[in-house]
XYZ file of C-alpha atoms in Angstrom:
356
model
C 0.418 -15.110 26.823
C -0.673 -11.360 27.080
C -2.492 -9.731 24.028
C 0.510 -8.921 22.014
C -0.631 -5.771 19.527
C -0.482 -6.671 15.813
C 2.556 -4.967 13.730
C 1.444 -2.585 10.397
C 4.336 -3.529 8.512
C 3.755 -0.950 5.432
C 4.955 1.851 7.572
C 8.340 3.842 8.118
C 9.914 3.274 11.893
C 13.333 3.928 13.321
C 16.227 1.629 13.021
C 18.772 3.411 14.264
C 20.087 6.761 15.329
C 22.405 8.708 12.599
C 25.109 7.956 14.436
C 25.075 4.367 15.157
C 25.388 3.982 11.457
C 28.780 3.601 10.062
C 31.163 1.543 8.798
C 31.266 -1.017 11.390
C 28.040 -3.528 10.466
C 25.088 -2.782 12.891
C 22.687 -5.247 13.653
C 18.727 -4.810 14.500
C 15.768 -6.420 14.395
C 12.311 -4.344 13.491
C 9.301 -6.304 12.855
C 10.891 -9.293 13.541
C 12.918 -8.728 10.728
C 16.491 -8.872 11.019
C 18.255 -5.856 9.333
C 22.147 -5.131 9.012
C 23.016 -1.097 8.637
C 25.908 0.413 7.015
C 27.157 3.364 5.489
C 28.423 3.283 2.282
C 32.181 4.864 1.283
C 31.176 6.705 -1.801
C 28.543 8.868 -0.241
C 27.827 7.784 3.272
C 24.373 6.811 2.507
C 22.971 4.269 5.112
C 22.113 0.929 3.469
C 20.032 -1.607 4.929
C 19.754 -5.632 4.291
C 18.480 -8.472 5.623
C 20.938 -9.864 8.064
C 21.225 -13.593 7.010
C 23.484 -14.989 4.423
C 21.499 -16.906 1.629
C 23.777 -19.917 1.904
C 23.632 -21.301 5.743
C 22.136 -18.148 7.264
C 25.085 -16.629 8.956
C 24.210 -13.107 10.505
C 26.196 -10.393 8.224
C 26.142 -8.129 11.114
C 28.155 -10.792 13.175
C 32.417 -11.028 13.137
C 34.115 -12.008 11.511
C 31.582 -10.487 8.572
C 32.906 -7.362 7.004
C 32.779 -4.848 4.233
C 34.949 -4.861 1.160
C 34.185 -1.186 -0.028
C 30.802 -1.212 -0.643
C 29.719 -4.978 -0.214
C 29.387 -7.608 2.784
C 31.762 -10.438 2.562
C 30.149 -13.389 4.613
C 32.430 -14.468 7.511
C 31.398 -17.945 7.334
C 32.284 -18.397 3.627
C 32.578 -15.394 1.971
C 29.346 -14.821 -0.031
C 29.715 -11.264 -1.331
C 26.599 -8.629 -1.233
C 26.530 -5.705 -3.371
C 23.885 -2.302 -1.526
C 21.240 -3.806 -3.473
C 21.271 -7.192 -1.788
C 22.586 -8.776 -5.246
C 25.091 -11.637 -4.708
C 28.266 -11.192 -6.754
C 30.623 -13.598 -5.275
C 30.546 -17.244 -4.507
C 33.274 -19.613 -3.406
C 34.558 -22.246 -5.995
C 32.303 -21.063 -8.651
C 31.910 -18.274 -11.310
C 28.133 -18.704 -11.294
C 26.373 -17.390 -8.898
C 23.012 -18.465 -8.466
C 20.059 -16.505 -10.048
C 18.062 -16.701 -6.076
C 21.243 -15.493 -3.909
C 20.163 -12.385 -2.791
C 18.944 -11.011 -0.082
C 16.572 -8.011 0.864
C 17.543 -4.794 0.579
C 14.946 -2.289 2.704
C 14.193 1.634 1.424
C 15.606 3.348 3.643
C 15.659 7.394 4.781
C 17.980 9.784 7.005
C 15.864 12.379 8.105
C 16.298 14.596 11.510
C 19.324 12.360 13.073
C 16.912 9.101 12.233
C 17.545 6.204 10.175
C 14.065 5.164 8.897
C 13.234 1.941 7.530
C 10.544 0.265 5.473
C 9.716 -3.187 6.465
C 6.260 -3.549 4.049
C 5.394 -3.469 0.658
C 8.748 -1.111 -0.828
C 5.983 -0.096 -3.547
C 4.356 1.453 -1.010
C 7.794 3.230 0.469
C 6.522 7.187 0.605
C 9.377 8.904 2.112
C 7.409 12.380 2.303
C 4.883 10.358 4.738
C 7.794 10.463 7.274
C 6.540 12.566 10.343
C 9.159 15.272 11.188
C 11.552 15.600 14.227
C 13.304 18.880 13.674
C 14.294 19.564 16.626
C 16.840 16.776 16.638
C 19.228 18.149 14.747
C 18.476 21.846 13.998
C 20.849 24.813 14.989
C 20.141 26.129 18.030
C 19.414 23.243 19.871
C 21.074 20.483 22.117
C 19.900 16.872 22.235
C 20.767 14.147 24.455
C 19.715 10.656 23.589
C 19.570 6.818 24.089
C 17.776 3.894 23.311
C 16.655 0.810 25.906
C 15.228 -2.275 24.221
C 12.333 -2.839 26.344
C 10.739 -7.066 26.835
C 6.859 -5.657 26.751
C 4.768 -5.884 23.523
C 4.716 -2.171 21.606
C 1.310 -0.900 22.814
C 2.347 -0.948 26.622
C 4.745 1.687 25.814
C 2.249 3.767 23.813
C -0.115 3.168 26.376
C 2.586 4.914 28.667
C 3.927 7.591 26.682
C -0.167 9.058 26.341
C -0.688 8.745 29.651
C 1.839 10.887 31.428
C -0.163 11.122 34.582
C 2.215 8.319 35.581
C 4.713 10.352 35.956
C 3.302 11.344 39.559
C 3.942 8.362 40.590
C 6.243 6.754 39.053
C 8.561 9.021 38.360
C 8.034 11.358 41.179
C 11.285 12.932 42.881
C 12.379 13.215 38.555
C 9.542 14.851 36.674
C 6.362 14.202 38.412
C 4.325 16.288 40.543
C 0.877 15.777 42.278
C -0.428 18.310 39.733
C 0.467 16.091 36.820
C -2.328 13.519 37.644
C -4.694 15.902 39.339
C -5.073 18.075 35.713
C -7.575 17.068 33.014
C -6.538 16.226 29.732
C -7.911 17.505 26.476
C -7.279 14.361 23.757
C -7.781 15.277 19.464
C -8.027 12.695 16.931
C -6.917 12.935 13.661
C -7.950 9.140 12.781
C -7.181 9.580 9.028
C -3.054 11.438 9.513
C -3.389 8.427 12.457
C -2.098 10.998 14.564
C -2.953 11.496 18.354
C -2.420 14.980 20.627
C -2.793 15.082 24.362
C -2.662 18.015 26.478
C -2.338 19.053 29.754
C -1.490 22.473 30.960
C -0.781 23.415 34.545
C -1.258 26.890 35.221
C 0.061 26.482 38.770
C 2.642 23.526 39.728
C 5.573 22.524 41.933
C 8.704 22.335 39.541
C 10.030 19.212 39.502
C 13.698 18.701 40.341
C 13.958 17.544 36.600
C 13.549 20.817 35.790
C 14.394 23.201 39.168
C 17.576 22.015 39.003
C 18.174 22.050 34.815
C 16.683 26.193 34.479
C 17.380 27.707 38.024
C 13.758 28.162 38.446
C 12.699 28.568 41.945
C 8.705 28.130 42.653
C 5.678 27.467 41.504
C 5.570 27.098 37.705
C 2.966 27.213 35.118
C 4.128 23.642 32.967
C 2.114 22.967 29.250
C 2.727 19.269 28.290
C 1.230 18.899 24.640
C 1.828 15.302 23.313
C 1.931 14.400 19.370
C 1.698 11.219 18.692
C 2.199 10.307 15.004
C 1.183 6.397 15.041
C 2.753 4.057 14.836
C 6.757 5.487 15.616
C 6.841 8.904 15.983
C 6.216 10.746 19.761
C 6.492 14.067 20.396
C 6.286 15.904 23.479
C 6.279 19.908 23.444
C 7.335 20.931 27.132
C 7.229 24.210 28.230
C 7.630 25.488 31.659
C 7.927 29.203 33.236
C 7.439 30.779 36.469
C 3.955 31.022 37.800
C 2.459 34.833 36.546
C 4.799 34.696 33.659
C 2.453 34.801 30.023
C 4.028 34.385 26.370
C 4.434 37.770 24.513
C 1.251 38.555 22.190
C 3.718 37.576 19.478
C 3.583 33.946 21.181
C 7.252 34.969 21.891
C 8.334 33.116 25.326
C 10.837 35.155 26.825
C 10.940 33.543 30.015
C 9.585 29.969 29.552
C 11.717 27.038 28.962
C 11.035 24.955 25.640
C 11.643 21.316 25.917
C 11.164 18.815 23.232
C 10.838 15.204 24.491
C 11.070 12.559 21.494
C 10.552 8.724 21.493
C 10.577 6.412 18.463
C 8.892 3.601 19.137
C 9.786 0.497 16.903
C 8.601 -3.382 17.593
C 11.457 -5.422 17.369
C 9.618 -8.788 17.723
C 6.403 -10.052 19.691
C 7.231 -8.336 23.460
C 10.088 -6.824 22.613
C 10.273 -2.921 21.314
C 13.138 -0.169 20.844
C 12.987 2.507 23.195
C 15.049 5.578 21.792
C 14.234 8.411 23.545
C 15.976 12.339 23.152
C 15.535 15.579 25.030
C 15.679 18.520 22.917
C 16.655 21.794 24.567
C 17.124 25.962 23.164
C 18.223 27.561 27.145
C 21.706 26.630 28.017
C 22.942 25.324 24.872
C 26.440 26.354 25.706
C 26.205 24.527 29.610
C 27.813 21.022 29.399
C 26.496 20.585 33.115
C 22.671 21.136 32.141
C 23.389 18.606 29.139
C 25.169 16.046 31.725
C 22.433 16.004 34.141
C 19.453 16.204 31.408
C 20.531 12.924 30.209
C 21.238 11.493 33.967
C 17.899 12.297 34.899
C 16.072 11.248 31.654
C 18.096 7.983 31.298
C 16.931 7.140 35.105
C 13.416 8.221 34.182
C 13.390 5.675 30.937
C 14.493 3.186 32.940
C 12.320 3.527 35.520
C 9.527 3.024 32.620
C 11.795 -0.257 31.483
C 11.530 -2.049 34.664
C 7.890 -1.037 35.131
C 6.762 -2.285 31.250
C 9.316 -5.426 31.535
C 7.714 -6.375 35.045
C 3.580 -5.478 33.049
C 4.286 -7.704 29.930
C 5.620 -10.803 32.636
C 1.903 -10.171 34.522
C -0.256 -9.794 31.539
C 1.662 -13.324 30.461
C 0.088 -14.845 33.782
C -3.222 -13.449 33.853
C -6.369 -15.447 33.555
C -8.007 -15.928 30.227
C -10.830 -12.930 29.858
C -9.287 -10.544 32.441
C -11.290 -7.178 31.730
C -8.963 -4.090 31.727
C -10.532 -1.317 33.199
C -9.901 2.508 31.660
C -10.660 6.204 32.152
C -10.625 9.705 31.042
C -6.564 9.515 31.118
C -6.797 6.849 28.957
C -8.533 8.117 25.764
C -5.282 8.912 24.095
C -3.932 5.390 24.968
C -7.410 4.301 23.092
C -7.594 6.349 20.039
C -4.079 5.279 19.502
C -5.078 1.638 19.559
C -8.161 2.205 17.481
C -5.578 3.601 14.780
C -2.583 1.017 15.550
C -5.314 -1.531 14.271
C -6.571 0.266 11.190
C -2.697 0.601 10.027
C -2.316 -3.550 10.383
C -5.914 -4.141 8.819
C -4.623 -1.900 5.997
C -1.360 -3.212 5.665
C -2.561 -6.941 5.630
C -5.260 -5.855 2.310
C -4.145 -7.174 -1.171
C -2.269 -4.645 -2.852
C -3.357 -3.890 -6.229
C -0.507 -3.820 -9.053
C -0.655 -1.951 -11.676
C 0.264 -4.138 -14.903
C-alpha cells in the first residue's frame, strides 16, 4: 500500500458547492465520514448529518429517503430526523429511544462553499475559515467542477505546489517551457499553516489557455503566486499581460489579465479526495464564449491531473517496501505543506481539555 497521509480531522473542509445543496438529499463522504446535505425550508440554511439511519444503517441520502419539511424520513422504515440529528419518530412505538440520533456536523456557507467540521464541534471556529472571495463577489465570473480523484490527499497537494508540471503535462493547455525553467520563491507561515509559492515570468509564450481566452498575441509577462491555506483551501493569483506592459504605480493593472484559480481539497477516505476546482475571472464578464471555453479547457486540464494522480496512487501501491523519493528546489512548497499537514493531525489527535 502507498504511504497514505494522515487526516487532521479538527479542521473546516469543503463538502459541497452552494449550489449542490438543496432540497433534494446530497450525499458525501469527508474523512471517511459519511455526511447527508440539505437545505432547510424555513431559511435555506444547509444542514448536515451523518448519513446512516440508527436502526439498520440505511443511507438517508439514498431513495426512497426524503424530507418531510424540515426532517429525514428513513426510506427503509421511516425513522424521522429533526436538523439536529434528534430522532422524533419511530414505527409502532411512541417512545423513541433515548440513543437514536445521529450526528449533526457545524456547518458554514461562506464564498459559494459549504464548509464542514468533521472534529471536535467544540473546537468548530467558523472565523478560522480561509476566504475565497472571489467566488462569488460582483464583478466576477466563475466556472467550476469537482472530480473525485482515487489518490491519497497529499498527491494532489503535492501537485497543486508544484505547477512546473504544467510544462509537461499540461502543455498545448497552460504550460509553457518557461513554467519549469523559472525559479520559485516558497514562504512559510508554519503557525497560520499556510504555504505561498511564486513564480513570475517576465518573458513567456502565452499559452493557448490564455491566447485564445484574452486575445493576447505574443510574448507575455505571466505572475503565478500560489496560497495555500492547509489543509483545504488553494489559491492561485494569475496574472498575465503583454511583454513591456508594467502595473500603474497605483498597482492598478490596466492591461493585465487577473485570474483566480481555486481548489478545495477534501479527503474523502484513504486514496480517495474531492477535487473541486473554479476559475475566477474580472475581463470579459459579459462573453459567454470566454466562460464556455474557460471551463472546456480547465475541465480537460483537471482531468488530465485525474488520470495522472489515479495512475501515481496505483504505482506507489506496487512499489517496494523503503523506496526513497527523491525531491528538489520545486518541491519545497510540496514539503512545507507536508511538514504542516502533520502538525494539524498530531494536534488534532492531543486530548482535548474540557472545561468543567
Amino acid at each position: 500500500m502507498p504511504h497514505m497521509t494522515a487526516f487532521a480531522r479538527n479542521q473546516w473542509y469543503v463538502a459541497a458547492y452552494s449550489h449542490e445543496v438543496g432540497r433534494e438529499l446530497l450525499g458525501r463522504t469527508v474523512l471517511g465520514e459519511t455526511l447527508v446535505l440539505y437545505r432547510t425550508e424555513e431559511d435555506g440554511s444547509p444542514v448536515v448529518l451523518h448519513d446512516r439511519c440508527v436502526h439498520r444503517r440505511y443511507p438517508l441520502s439514498e431513495a426512497p429517503t426524503r424530507l418531510d419539511g424540515d426532517r429525514i424520513v428513513c426510506g427503509y422504515h421511516g425513522f424521522t430526523y429533526d436538523t439536529t440529528g434528534t430522532c422524533v419518530y419511530v414505527p409502532g412505538q411512541k417512545r423513541v429511544p433515548r440513543t437514536a440520533r445521529v450526528a449533526s456536523y457545524p456547518v458554514v456557507e461562506q464564498d459559494s462553499l459549504v464548509w464542514v467540521w468533521i472534529g471536535d464541534p467544540a473546537l468548530a471556529d467558523p472565523a478560522s475559515i480561509p476566504r475565497a472571495r472571489h467566488l462569488d463577489a460582483p464583478g466576477w465570473v466563475t466556472v467550476r467542477g469537482m472530480e473525485p480523484i482515487d489518490c491519497d490527499y497529499g498527491l494532489l497537494v503535492d501537485n497543486l505546489l508544484d505547477l512546473s508540471h504544467e510544462t509537461y503535462l499540461h502543455g498545448g493547455y497552460i504550460g509553457t517551457p518557461e513554467v519549469a525553467e523559472t525559479p520559485i520563491t516558497t514562504e512559510v507561515d508554519e503557525g497560520a499553516g499556510i504555504v505561498r509559492v511564486s513564480r513570475h515570468m517576465d518573458d513567456a509564450a502565452c499559452p493557448p489557455f490564455y491566447a485564445e481566452s484574452t486575445g493576447i498575441e505574443g510574448r507575455i509577462t505571466r505572475w503565478q503566486d500560489i496560497e495555500y491555506h492547509a489543509p483545504c483551501l488553494y489559491l492561485l493569483h494569475s496574472r498575465i499581460a503583454p511583454v513591456g506592459v508594467l502595473p500603474e504605480a497605483d498597482g492598478s493593472d490596466p492591461h493585465g489579465f487577473h485570474t483566480e484559480i481555486t481548489y478545495a481539497i477534501t479527503p474523502s477516505g484513504d486514496g480517495s479526495v474531492y477535487d473541486f476546482w473554479a476559475v475566477s475571472r474580472d475581463w470579459a464578464t459579459d462573453d459567454a464564449a470566454v466562460t464556455e471555453f474557460l471551463r472546456g479547457s480547465n475541465h480537460t486540464v483537471v482531468m488530465q491531473d485525474v488520470t495522472a494522480l489515479n495512475l501515481l496512487q496505483r504505482t506507489l501501491g506496487t512499489e517496494r517496501t523503503g523506496y526513497q523519493e527523491l525531491s528538489i528546489n520545486i518541491d519545497t512548497g510540496g514539503l512545507a505543506a507536508r511538514r504542516i499537514l502533520a502538525r494539524l493531525v498530531e494536534e488534532g489527535a492531543k486530548p482535548v481539555e474540557r472545561v468543567r
